[in-house]
Amino acid sequence: MAAFIKLDDSPMFHKEVRSLEQNADELRDRCQKLHRGCKKYTEVLGDACNGDMSFAAELEAFGGGLDDLLGVSIGGPVLSKFISALRELATYKEFLRSQVEQVLVDRLSQFLSVDLQDAKESRRRFDKAIYAYDQAREKCASLKKTARDDVVAELEEDLQNSKSSFERSRFNLVHALTNIEAKKKFEFLESFSAVMDAHLQFFKLGFELLNQMEPFIHQVLTYAIQSKELANIEQDKLAKRIQEFRTQSELNQVQASDKLALSSNVVGLNGVGMGSYKNTEAITLVTTKGEVQAIKQGYLLKRSSSLRADWKRRFFVLDSQGTLFYYRNKGVKPGGAAPSFSSYHSTDQNSRVFGRFRSRHNRNSSHGDGSLGCSTVDLRTSTIKIDAEDSDLRLCFRIISPSETYTLQAETEADRVDWMNKITGVIASLLNSHLQQVDLGNSDDAKSYNQSGSSHSQPLNSLLSAPDDSRLNRVDSVSRILREVPGNDQCAECSAPQPDWASLNLGILMCIECSGIHRNLGVHVSKVRSVTLDVKVWEPSILDLFRVLGNEYCNSVWEELLPLDKEGTVNPDSSKLTKPSHGDAFYLKERFIQLKYIRKLFVKKTATTTSSEDLSTSLWEAVRTNNLREVYRIATVSDMNIVNSTFGNSEANTGNSLEKSSSLLHLACHNKNLVMLELLLQLGGDINTRDTQGRTPLQYCISKGNNDLAKFLLRRGARASIKDACGFTALETAMEMGALTDEELFVLLAESE
């Protein structure tokens, strides 16, 4: 309804003014309440934005912004991407807050302070003009007929001016009230629409950001689930190892007690068994690179050389270079003289524990915390005596060197005899002329070794820390190497760009969606791993294998019968089945992959591939000639696993260098082809298969002196405890061949047994 149809000064006019003023007053109250609510809303948005930024900062401090081992282990590189997304969402929220403040709070403030206040001021001026007009009108009305003309003229002029002011203020009030009436029809709707549009933009930007991250989020979740499963497996393995360790420790104590009586019957003048040299000679190792191995380690009580001559608990390590180390924790004070401490020493085969101990010590020392102290005893010029200077002390023995005498106390008699036998065996081994020549050739290293006291641990430390320091660079390097292989720039199944998942045994790269389908096929068909997350999987042999294979070649084998055109319907029994694309439905991809790898529907099988004997012969020839692609093709077209076949007439092919009934793994070891060995294992080769002499590929490599392939097989799970036809294990075979100078191989063999 239109306001002020008639602008004459009348009771109806005043009634309409009062009605509009009442509406304006009610609108003012509502606007004030809305303004307070909007202020609180903007404050909440500001607090939410600050909360998001604070959460991102705390997440960055937790691990996302720290380039250290702990930060990487808890997913620092992954968290960095999440942190960036959280900060981006916080900026969107800040933009929403500013929009709400600008289009709603500020406009409400202006409406209250300008429009409604103008109507209020106009009303005040209108009331003042009415009063002045009434006063002037009363004065004119009270004039007498006898009044002078000049007085009448003055009052009439005053009346006219008052009326003019009254009309002006009346119309100003009308204009102010009609302005409010007009603005309330569009002002609020416009502001509210702008606020909702700001919300729309906020959620739209957030959705686009998170939608782009969705594959990455699912990838991280998949990796987290796999890591959880692996962690549970590792925990189970650790519990089993602890139980085995405790059982072995108890067994060792029983065996040591049984041998103690025998050892005491053949003790020489110095209190040491005369056969100790023979027992220790096999594990006394000195390599040409100066690397050493721990022979025995554990806790002993050491008498101080000070005037107090108190006893302190120290961790001793005997190595094969004739040096005795002892460590102590500077932050812990041992107890008194009584041997009341529980024994904490490992068996002879647990040299890896010592390697970790030393590497951890070196890392701590490099940071300057000084939590561990290390001292050395050179046994080259030392001798050993039973008992201490005080004959009343039990379980003691002395190491006498030209510079100092060390009085040590063991926890048990068996432990004392074992220490004395091993130390004497090392001293006797160092007197061997061959080892003396090696020591002479490494005199410079020995000198540096004696001066530093722990320089021998630096190679182990560098080996342990190098993979952690280069973890992030390895991710980029692995991805770059794999993408350079022909066909690996897109998924092998649906041609999606930049695949980040791989099948190790199939030699292909795939997208995350197809990797889920592959995982459902089972590990006997496809072993799925992440290119970016499973860093430790991508060893050099795996990368070299992928360089030879790749999506282009593998699909040429698996999809040889797939039609190149896009015609035909999706029929499992039809040769016109088309390959799905990246945008096709999930069930189409799943059906295609199952037909491709389970039924081998697109693999071309000729008449020569129907005979397993012909295939086995061809496979042997391909391995002999180091033809990796042909081995892959033959294993693919075969309907059975022929990788584990044995070949009875291999002498003709290898020049009498292999025995009859050897396996393909033995042939690959004979050729010293690490990549071929990796391929055969990925194709399901039995790593512990035997030839006619009962030798596994591991034993064959050791017998031929190929230590690198032997270590590779041990890391792949080869069992060193298997005995050949002569009854020798892999470790015993290595010992029969002479001094085992490869420390890493010795540790792997000892742990496998």
Coordinates of N, CA, C and O in Angstrom, one line a residue, residues 63-209:
G63 N 55.2 -32.5 13.7 CA 56.1 -33.3 12.8 C 56.1 -32.8 11.3 O 57.0 -33.2 10.6
G64 N 55.1 -32.0 11.0 CA 55.0 -31.6 9.6 C 56.1 -30.7 9.1 O 56.5 -30.7 7.9
G65 N 56.6 -29.9 10.0 CA 57.6 -28.9 9.6 C 59.0 -29.3 10.0 O 59.9 -28.4 10.0
L66 N 59.3 -30.5 10.5 CA 60.6 -30.9 11.1 C 61.2 -31.9 10.2 O 60.6 -33.0 9.9
D67 N 62.3 -31.6 9.6 CA 63.0 -32.6 8.7 C 64.0 -33.4 9.6 O 65.2 -33.3 9.5
D68 N 63.5 -34.3 10.4 CA 64.3 -35.2 11.2 C 63.7 -36.6 11.1 O 62.7 -36.8 10.5
L69 N 64.4 -37.5 11.8 CA 64.0 -38.9 11.7 C 62.6 -39.1 12.3 O 61.8 -39.9 11.7
L70 N 62.4 -38.5 13.4 CA 61.1 -38.7 14.1 C 60.0 -38.1 13.3 O 58.9 -38.7 13.1
G71 N 60.2 -36.9 12.7 CA 59.2 -36.3 11.9 C 58.8 -37.1 10.6 O 57.7 -37.2 10.2
V72 N 59.8 -37.7 10.0 CA 59.6 -38.6 8.9 C 58.9 -39.9 9.3 O 58.0 -40.3 8.6
S73 N 59.3 -40.4 10.4 CA 58.7 -41.7 10.8 C 57.2 -41.6 11.2 O 56.4 -42.5 11.0
I74 N 56.7 -40.4 11.7 CA 55.3 -40.2 12.0 C 54.5 -39.6 10.8 O 53.4 -39.2 11.0
G75 N 55.2 -39.5 9.6 CA 54.5 -39.1 8.5 C 54.6 -37.6 8.2 O 53.6 -37.0 7.8
G76 N 55.7 -37.0 8.5 CA 55.9 -35.6 8.3 C 55.6 -35.1 6.9 O 54.9 -34.1 6.7
P77 N 56.2 -35.7 5.9 CA 55.8 -35.3 4.5 C 54.4 -35.3 4.2 O 53.8 -34.5 3.5
V78 N 53.6 -36.3 4.7 CA 52.2 -36.4 4.5 C 51.5 -35.3 5.3 O 50.6 -34.6 4.8
L79 N 51.9 -35.1 6.5 CA 51.3 -34.0 7.3 C 51.5 -32.6 6.7 O 50.6 -31.8 6.9
S80 N 52.6 -32.4 6.0 CA 52.8 -31.1 5.4 C 51.7 -30.8 4.4 O 51.2 -29.6 4.4
K81 N 51.3 -31.8 3.7 CA 50.2 -31.5 2.7 C 48.9 -31.3 3.5 O 48.1 -30.4 3.0
F82 N 48.6 -32.0 4.5 CA 47.4 -31.7 5.3 C 47.4 -30.3 6.0 O 46.4 -29.7 6.1
I83 N 48.6 -29.9 6.4 CA 48.8 -28.6 7.1 C 48.5 -27.5 6.1 O 47.8 -26.5 6.4
S84 N 49.0 -27.7 4.9 CA 48.7 -26.7 3.8 C 47.2 -26.6 3.5 O 46.6 -25.5 3.4
A85 N 46.5 -27.7 3.5 CA 45.1 -27.7 3.3 C 44.3 -27.1 4.4 O 43.4 -26.3 4.2
L86 N 44.7 -27.3 5.7 CA 44.1 -26.7 6.8 C 44.2 -25.2 6.8 O 43.3 -24.5 7.1
R87 N 45.4 -24.7 6.4 CA 45.6 -23.3 6.4 C 44.9 -22.7 5.2 O 44.4 -21.5 5.4
E88 N 44.7 -23.4 4.1 CA 43.9 -22.9 3.0 C 42.4 -22.8 3.5 O 41.8 -21.8 3.2
L89 N 42.0 -23.8 4.2 CA 40.6 -23.7 4.7 C 40.4 -22.6 5.7 O 39.3 -21.9 5.7
A90 N 41.4 -22.3 6.5 CA 41.4 -21.2 7.4 C 41.3 -19.9 6.7 O 40.6 -18.9 7.1
T91 N 42.0 -19.7 5.6 CA 41.9 -18.5 4.8 C 40.5 -18.3 4.2 O 39.9 -17.2 4.1
Y92 N 39.9 -19.5 3.8 CA 38.5 -19.4 3.3 C 37.6 -18.9 4.4 O 36.6 -18.1 4.2
K93 N 37.8 -19.4 5.6 CA 36.9 -19.0 6.7 C 37.1 -17.6 7.1 O 36.2 -16.9 7.4
E94 N 38.3 -17.1 7.0 CA 38.6 -15.7 7.2 C 37.9 -14.8 6.2 O 37.4 -13.7 6.5
F95 N 37.9 -15.3 4.9 CA 37.2 -14.5 3.9 C 35.7 -14.5 4.2 O 35.1 -13.5 4.0
L96 N 35.1 -15.6 4.6 CA 33.7 -15.6 5.0 C 33.5 -14.7 6.1 O 32.4 -13.9 6.1
R97 N 34.3 -14.6 7.1 CA 34.1 -13.7 8.2 C 34.1 -12.2 7.7 O 33.3 -11.4 8.1
S98 N 35.1 -11.9 6.9 CA 35.1 -10.5 6.4 C 33.9 -10.2 5.5 O 33.4 -9.0 5.6
Q99 N 33.4 -11.2 4.8 CA 32.2 -10.9 4.0 C 31.0 -10.7 4.9 O 30.2 -9.8 4.6
V100 N 30.8 -11.5 5.9 CA 29.7 -11.3 6.8 C 29.8 -9.9 7.5 O 28.8 -9.2 7.6
E101 N 31.0 -9.6 7.9 CA 31.2 -8.3 8.6 C 30.9 -7.1 7.6 O 30.3 -6.1 8.0
Q102 N 31.3 -7.3 6.4 CA 31.2 -6.2 5.4 C 29.8 -6.0 4.9 O 29.2 -4.9 4.9
V103 N 29.1 -7.1 4.5 CA 27.8 -7.0 3.9 C 26.7 -7.0 4.9 O 25.5 -6.7 4.5
L104 N 26.9 -7.4 6.1 CA 25.8 -7.5 7.1 C 26.0 -6.6 8.3 O 25.2 -5.7 8.6
V105 N 27.2 -6.8 9.0 CA 27.4 -6.0 10.2 C 27.6 -4.5 9.9 O 26.9 -3.7 10.5
D106 N 28.4 -4.2 8.9 CA 28.6 -2.8 8.6 C 27.4 -2.1 8.0 O 27.1 -1.0 8.3
R107 N 26.6 -2.9 7.2 CA 25.4 -2.3 6.7 C 24.3 -2.1 7.7 O 23.6 -1.1 7.7
L108 N 24.3 -3.0 8.7 CA 23.3 -2.8 9.8 C 23.7 -1.6 10.6 O 22.9 -0.9 11.1
S109 N 25.0 -1.5 10.8 CA 25.5 -0.3 11.6 C 25.2 1.0 10.9 O 24.7 1.9 11.5
Q110 N 25.3 1.0 9.6 CA 25.0 2.2 8.8 C 23.5 2.4 8.9 O 23.1 3.6 9.0
F111 N 22.7 1.4 8.8 CA 21.2 1.6 8.8 C 20.8 2.1 10.1 O 19.9 3.0 10.2
L112 N 21.4 1.6 11.2 CA 21.1 2.1 12.6 C 21.6 3.5 12.8 O 20.8 4.4 13.3
S113 N 22.8 3.8 12.4 CA 23.4 5.1 12.7 C 23.0 6.2 11.7 O 23.2 7.4 12.1
V114 N 22.6 5.9 10.6 CA 22.3 6.9 9.5 C 20.8 7.0 9.3 O 20.1 8.0 9.6
D115 N 20.2 5.9 8.8 CA 18.8 6.0 8.3 C 17.8 6.1 9.5 O 17.0 7.1 9.5
L116 N 17.9 5.2 10.5 CA 17.0 5.3 11.6 C 17.3 6.5 12.5 O 16.3 7.2 13.0
Q117 N 18.5 6.9 12.6 CA 18.9 8.1 13.4 C 18.4 9.3 12.7 O 18.0 10.3 13.3
D118 N 18.4 9.3 11.3 CA 17.9 10.5 10.6 C 16.4 10.7 10.8 O 15.9 11.8 10.9
A119 N 15.7 9.6 10.8 CA 14.2 9.7 11.1 C 14.0 10.2 12.5 O 13.1 11.0 12.7
K120 N 14.8 9.8 13.4 CA 14.7 10.2 14.8 C 15.0 11.7 14.9 O 14.2 12.5 15.6
E121 N 16.0 12.2 14.2 CA 16.4 13.6 14.2 C 15.3 14.4 13.5 O 15.0 15.6 13.9
S122 N 14.8 13.9 12.4 CA 13.7 14.6 11.7 C 12.5 14.7 12.5 O 11.8 15.8 12.5
R123 N 12.2 13.7 13.3 CA 11.0 13.9 14.2 C 11.2 14.9 15.3 O 10.3 15.7 15.6
R124 N 12.5 15.0 15.8 CA 12.8 16.0 16.8 C 12.7 17.4 16.2 O 12.1 18.4 16.8
R125 N 13.2 17.6 15.0 CA 13.0 18.9 14.3 C 11.6 19.3 14.0 O 11.2 20.4 14.0
F126 N 10.8 18.2 13.6 CA 9.4 18.4 13.3 C 8.6 18.9 14.5 O 7.8 19.8 14.4
D127 N 8.9 18.3 15.7 CA 8.2 18.7 16.9 C 8.6 20.1 17.3 O 7.7 20.9 17.7
K128 N 9.8 20.5 17.1 CA 10.2 21.9 17.4 C 9.6 22.9 16.4 O 9.1 24.0 16.8
A129 N 9.4 22.5 15.1 CA 8.8 23.4 14.2 C 7.3 23.5 14.5 O 6.7 24.6 14.3
I130 N 6.6 22.4 14.9 CA 5.2 22.5 15.3 C 5.0 23.5 16.4 O 4.1 24.3 16.5
Y131 N 5.9 23.4 17.4 CA 5.8 24.3 18.6 C 6.0 25.7 18.2 O 5.2 26.6 18.6
A132 N 6.9 26.0 17.3 CA 7.2 27.4 16.9 C 6.0 27.9 16.0 O 5.6 29.0 16.1
Y133 N 5.5 27.0 15.2 CA 4.3 27.4 14.3 C 3.1 27.7 15.2 O 2.4 28.7 14.9
D134 N 2.9 26.9 16.2 CA 1.7 27.1 17.1 C 1.9 28.4 17.8 O 0.9 29.2 18.0
Q135 N 3.1 28.7 18.3 CA 3.3 30.0 19.0 C 3.1 31.2 18.1 O 2.4 32.2 18.5
A136 N 3.6 31.1 16.9 CA 3.4 32.2 15.9 C 1.9 32.4 15.6 O 1.4 33.5 15.5
R137 N 1.2 31.3 15.4 CA -0.2 31.3 15.1 C -1.0 31.9 16.2 O -2.0 32.7 16.0
E138 N -0.7 31.6 17.5 CA -1.4 32.1 18.6 C -1.2 33.6 18.7 O -2.1 34.4 19.1
K139 N 0.0 34.1 18.5 CA 0.3 35.5 18.5 C -0.5 36.3 17.5 O -1.0 37.4 17.8
C140 N -0.6 35.7 16.3 CA -1.3 36.4 15.3 C -2.8 36.5 15.6 O -3.6 37.4 15.3
A141 N -3.3 35.3 16.2 CA -4.7 35.3 16.5 C -5.1 36.2 17.6 O -6.3 36.6 17.8
S142 N -4.2 36.5 18.5 CA -4.5 37.4 19.6 C -4.4 38.9 19.3 O -4.6 39.7 20.2
L143 N -4.1 39.3 18.1 CA -3.9 40.7 17.8 C -5.3 41.4 17.8 O -6.3 40.8 17.3
K144 N -5.4 42.6 18.2 CA -6.6 43.4 18.2 C -6.7 44.2 16.9 O -5.7 44.4 16.2
K145 N -7.9 44.6 16.6 CA -8.1 45.4 15.4 C -7.4 46.7 15.4 O -7.1 47.3 14.4
T146 N -7.2 47.2 16.7 CA -6.5 48.5 16.8 C -5.0 48.4 16.8 O -4.3 49.4 17.1
A147 N -4.5 47.1 16.6 CA -3.0 47.0 16.6 C -2.4 47.8 15.5 O -3.0 48.0 14.4
R148 N -1.2 48.2 15.7 CA -0.5 49.0 14.7 C -0.2 48.1 13.5 O 0.1 46.9 13.6
D149 N 0.0 48.7 12.4 CA 0.3 48.0 11.2 C 1.6 47.3 11.2 O 1.8 46.2 10.7
D150 N 2.6 48.1 11.7 CA 3.9 47.5 11.7 C 4.0 46.2 12.6 O 4.7 45.3 12.3
V151 N 3.3 46.2 13.7 CA 3.3 45.0 14.6 C 2.6 43.9 13.9 O 3.0 42.7 14.0
V152 N 1.4 44.2 13.2 CA 0.7 43.2 12.5 C 1.6 42.6 11.4 O 1.7 41.3 11.2
A153 N 2.3 43.4 10.7 CA 3.2 42.9 9.6 C 4.3 42.1 10.1 O 4.6 41.0 9.5
E154 N 4.8 42.4 11.3 CA 6.0 41.7 11.8 C 5.5 40.3 12.3 O 6.1 39.3 12.0
L155 N 4.3 40.3 12.9 CA 3.8 39.0 13.4 C 3.4 38.1 12.2 O 3.6 36.8 12.3
E156 N 2.8 38.7 11.2 CA 2.4 37.9 10.0 C 3.6 37.3 9.3 O 3.6 36.2 8.8
E157 N 4.7 38.1 9.3 CA 5.9 37.6 8.7 C 6.5 36.5 9.5 O 7.0 35.4 8.9
D158 N 6.5 36.6 10.8 CA 7.0 35.6 11.7 C 6.1 34.3 11.5 O 6.7 33.2 11.5
L159 N 4.8 34.5 11.4 CA 3.9 33.3 11.2 C 4.3 32.6 9.8 O 4.3 31.4 9.8
Q160 N 4.5 33.4 8.8 CA 4.8 32.8 7.5 C 6.2 32.0 7.6 O 6.3 30.9 7.0
N161 N 7.1 32.6 8.3 CA 8.4 31.9 8.4 C 8.2 30.6 9.2 O 8.8 29.5 8.9
S162 N 7.5 30.6 10.3 CA 7.2 29.4 11.1 C 6.5 28.3 10.3 O 6.8 27.1 10.4
K163 N 5.5 28.8 9.5 CA 4.8 27.8 8.7 C 5.7 27.1 7.6 O 5.7 25.9 7.4
S164 N 6.6 28.0 7.0 CA 7.5 27.5 6.0 C 8.5 26.5 6.7 O 8.8 25.4 6.1
S165 N 9.0 26.8 7.9 CA 9.9 25.8 8.6 C 9.1 24.6 9.0 O 9.6 23.5 8.9
F166 N 7.8 24.7 9.3 CA 7.0 23.6 9.7 C 6.8 22.6 8.5 O 6.9 21.4 8.6
E167 N 6.5 23.2 7.3 CA 6.3 22.4 6.1 C 7.6 21.7 5.7 O 7.6 20.5 5.3
R168 N 8.7 22.4 5.9 CA 10.0 21.8 5.5 C 10.4 20.6 6.4 O 10.8 19.6 5.9
S169 N 10.2 20.8 7.7 CA 10.5 19.7 8.6 C 9.5 18.6 8.5 O 9.8 17.4 8.7
R170 N 8.2 18.9 8.1 CA 7.2 17.9 7.9 C 7.6 17.0 6.7 O 7.5 15.7 6.8
F171 N 8.0 17.6 5.7 CA 8.4 16.8 4.5 C 9.7 16.1 4.7 O 10.0 15.0 4.1
N172 N 10.6 16.7 5.5 CA 11.9 15.9 5.8 C 11.6 14.7 6.6 O 12.2 13.6 6.4
L173 N 10.6 14.8 7.5 CA 10.2 13.6 8.3 C 9.6 12.5 7.4 O 9.9 11.3 7.5
V174 N 8.7 13.0 6.5 CA 8.1 12.1 5.5 C 9.2 11.4 4.7 O 9.2 10.2 4.5
H175 N 10.2 12.2 4.2 CA 11.2 11.6 3.4 C 12.0 10.6 4.2 O 12.4 9.5 3.7
A176 N 12.4 10.9 5.4 CA 13.1 9.9 6.3 C 12.4 8.6 6.5 O 12.9 7.5 6.4
L177 N 11.0 8.8 6.8 CA 10.2 7.6 7.1 C 10.0 6.7 5.8 O 10.1 5.5 5.9
T178 N 9.7 7.4 4.7 CA 9.6 6.7 3.5 C 10.9 6.0 3.0 O 10.9 4.9 2.4
N179 N 12.0 6.7 3.3 CA 13.3 6.1 3.0 C 13.5 4.7 3.8 O 14.0 3.7 3.2
I180 N 13.1 4.7 5.0 CA 13.2 3.5 5.8 C 12.3 2.5 5.3 O 12.6 1.3 5.2
E181 N 11.0 2.9 5.0 CA 10.1 1.9 4.4 C 10.6 1.3 3.1 O 10.4 0.2 2.8
A182 N 11.2 2.2 2.3 CA 11.7 1.7 1.0 C 12.9 0.7 1.2 O 13.0 -0.4 0.6
K183 N 13.9 1.1 2.1 CA 15.1 0.3 2.3 C 14.8 -1.1 2.9 O 15.5 -2.0 2.6
K184 N 13.8 -1.1 3.8 CA 13.6 -2.4 4.5 C 13.1 -3.4 3.6 O 13.1 -4.6 3.9
K185 N 12.7 -3.0 2.4 CA 12.2 -4.0 1.4 C 13.3 -4.7 0.6 O 13.1 -5.7 0.0
F186 N 14.5 -4.1 0.5 CA 15.6 -4.6 -0.2 C 16.9 -4.7 0.5 O 17.7 -5.5 0.2
E187 N 17.1 -3.8 1.5 CA 18.4 -3.7 2.2 C 18.7 -5.1 2.9 O 19.8 -5.6 2.7
F188 N 17.8 -5.6 3.6 CA 18.1 -6.8 4.4 C 18.2 -8.0 3.5 O 19.1 -8.9 3.7
L189 N 17.3 -8.1 2.5 CA 17.4 -9.3 1.6 C 18.7 -9.3 0.8 O 19.3 -10.3 0.6
E190 N 19.1 -8.1 0.4 CA 20.4 -8.0 -0.3 C 21.5 -8.4 0.6 O 22.4 -9.2 0.2
S191 N 21.5 -8.0 1.8 CA 22.6 -8.4 2.7 C 22.6 -9.9 3.1 O 23.7 -10.5 3.0
F192 N 21.4 -10.4 3.3 CA 21.3 -11.8 3.7 C 21.7 -12.7 2.5 O 22.4 -13.7 2.6
S193 N 21.3 -12.2 1.3 CA 21.7 -13.0 0.1 C 23.2 -13.0 -0.1 O 23.8 -14.0 -0.5
A194 N 23.8 -11.8 0.1 CA 25.3 -11.7 0.0 C 26.0 -12.6 1.0 O 27.0 -13.3 0.7
V195 N 25.4 -12.7 2.2 CA 26.0 -13.6 3.3 C 25.9 -15.0 2.8 O 26.8 -15.8 3.0
M196 N 24.7 -15.4 2.3 CA 24.6 -16.8 1.9 C 25.5 -17.1 0.7 O 26.0 -18.3 0.6
D197 N 25.6 -16.1 -0.2 CA 26.6 -16.4 -1.3 C 28.0 -16.5 -0.8 O 28.8 -17.3 -1.3
A198 N 28.4 -15.8 0.3 CA 29.7 -16.0 0.9 C 29.8 -17.4 1.4 O 30.9 -18.0 1.3
H199 N 28.8 -17.9 2.1 CA 28.8 -19.2 2.6 C 28.9 -20.2 1.4 O 29.7 -21.2 1.6
L200 N 28.2 -20.0 0.4 CA 28.3 -20.8 -0.8 C 29.7 -20.9 -1.3 O 30.2 -22.0 -1.6
Q201 N 30.4 -19.7 -1.5 CA 31.7 -19.7 -1.9 C 32.7 -20.4 -1.0 O 33.6 -21.1 -1.4
F202 N 32.4 -20.3 0.3 CA 33.3 -20.9 1.3 C 33.2 -22.4 1.2 O 34.2 -23.1 1.1
F203 N 32.0 -23.0 1.2 CA 31.9 -24.4 1.1 C 32.3 -24.9 -0.3 O 32.8 -26.1 -0.4
K204 N 32.1 -24.1 -1.3 CA 32.5 -24.6 -2.6 C 34.0 -24.7 -2.8 O 34.6 -25.6 -3.3
L205 N 34.7 -23.6 -2.2 CA 36.2 -23.7 -2.3 C 36.7 -24.8 -1.4 O 37.7 -25.5 -1.8
G206 N 36.1 -25.0 -0.2 CA 36.5 -26.1 0.6 C 36.3 -27.5 0.0 O 37.1 -28.4 0.0
F207 N 35.2 -27.6 -0.7 CA 34.9 -28.9 -1.4 C 35.9 -29.1 -2.5 O 36.3 -30.3 -2.7
E208 N 36.1 -28.1 -3.3 CA 37.1 -28.3 -4.4 C 38.5 -28.7 -3.9 O 39.1 -29.6 -4.4
L209 N 38.9 -28.0 -2.8 CA 40.2 -28.4 -2.2 C 40.3 -29.8 -1.7 O 41.2 -30.6 -2.0

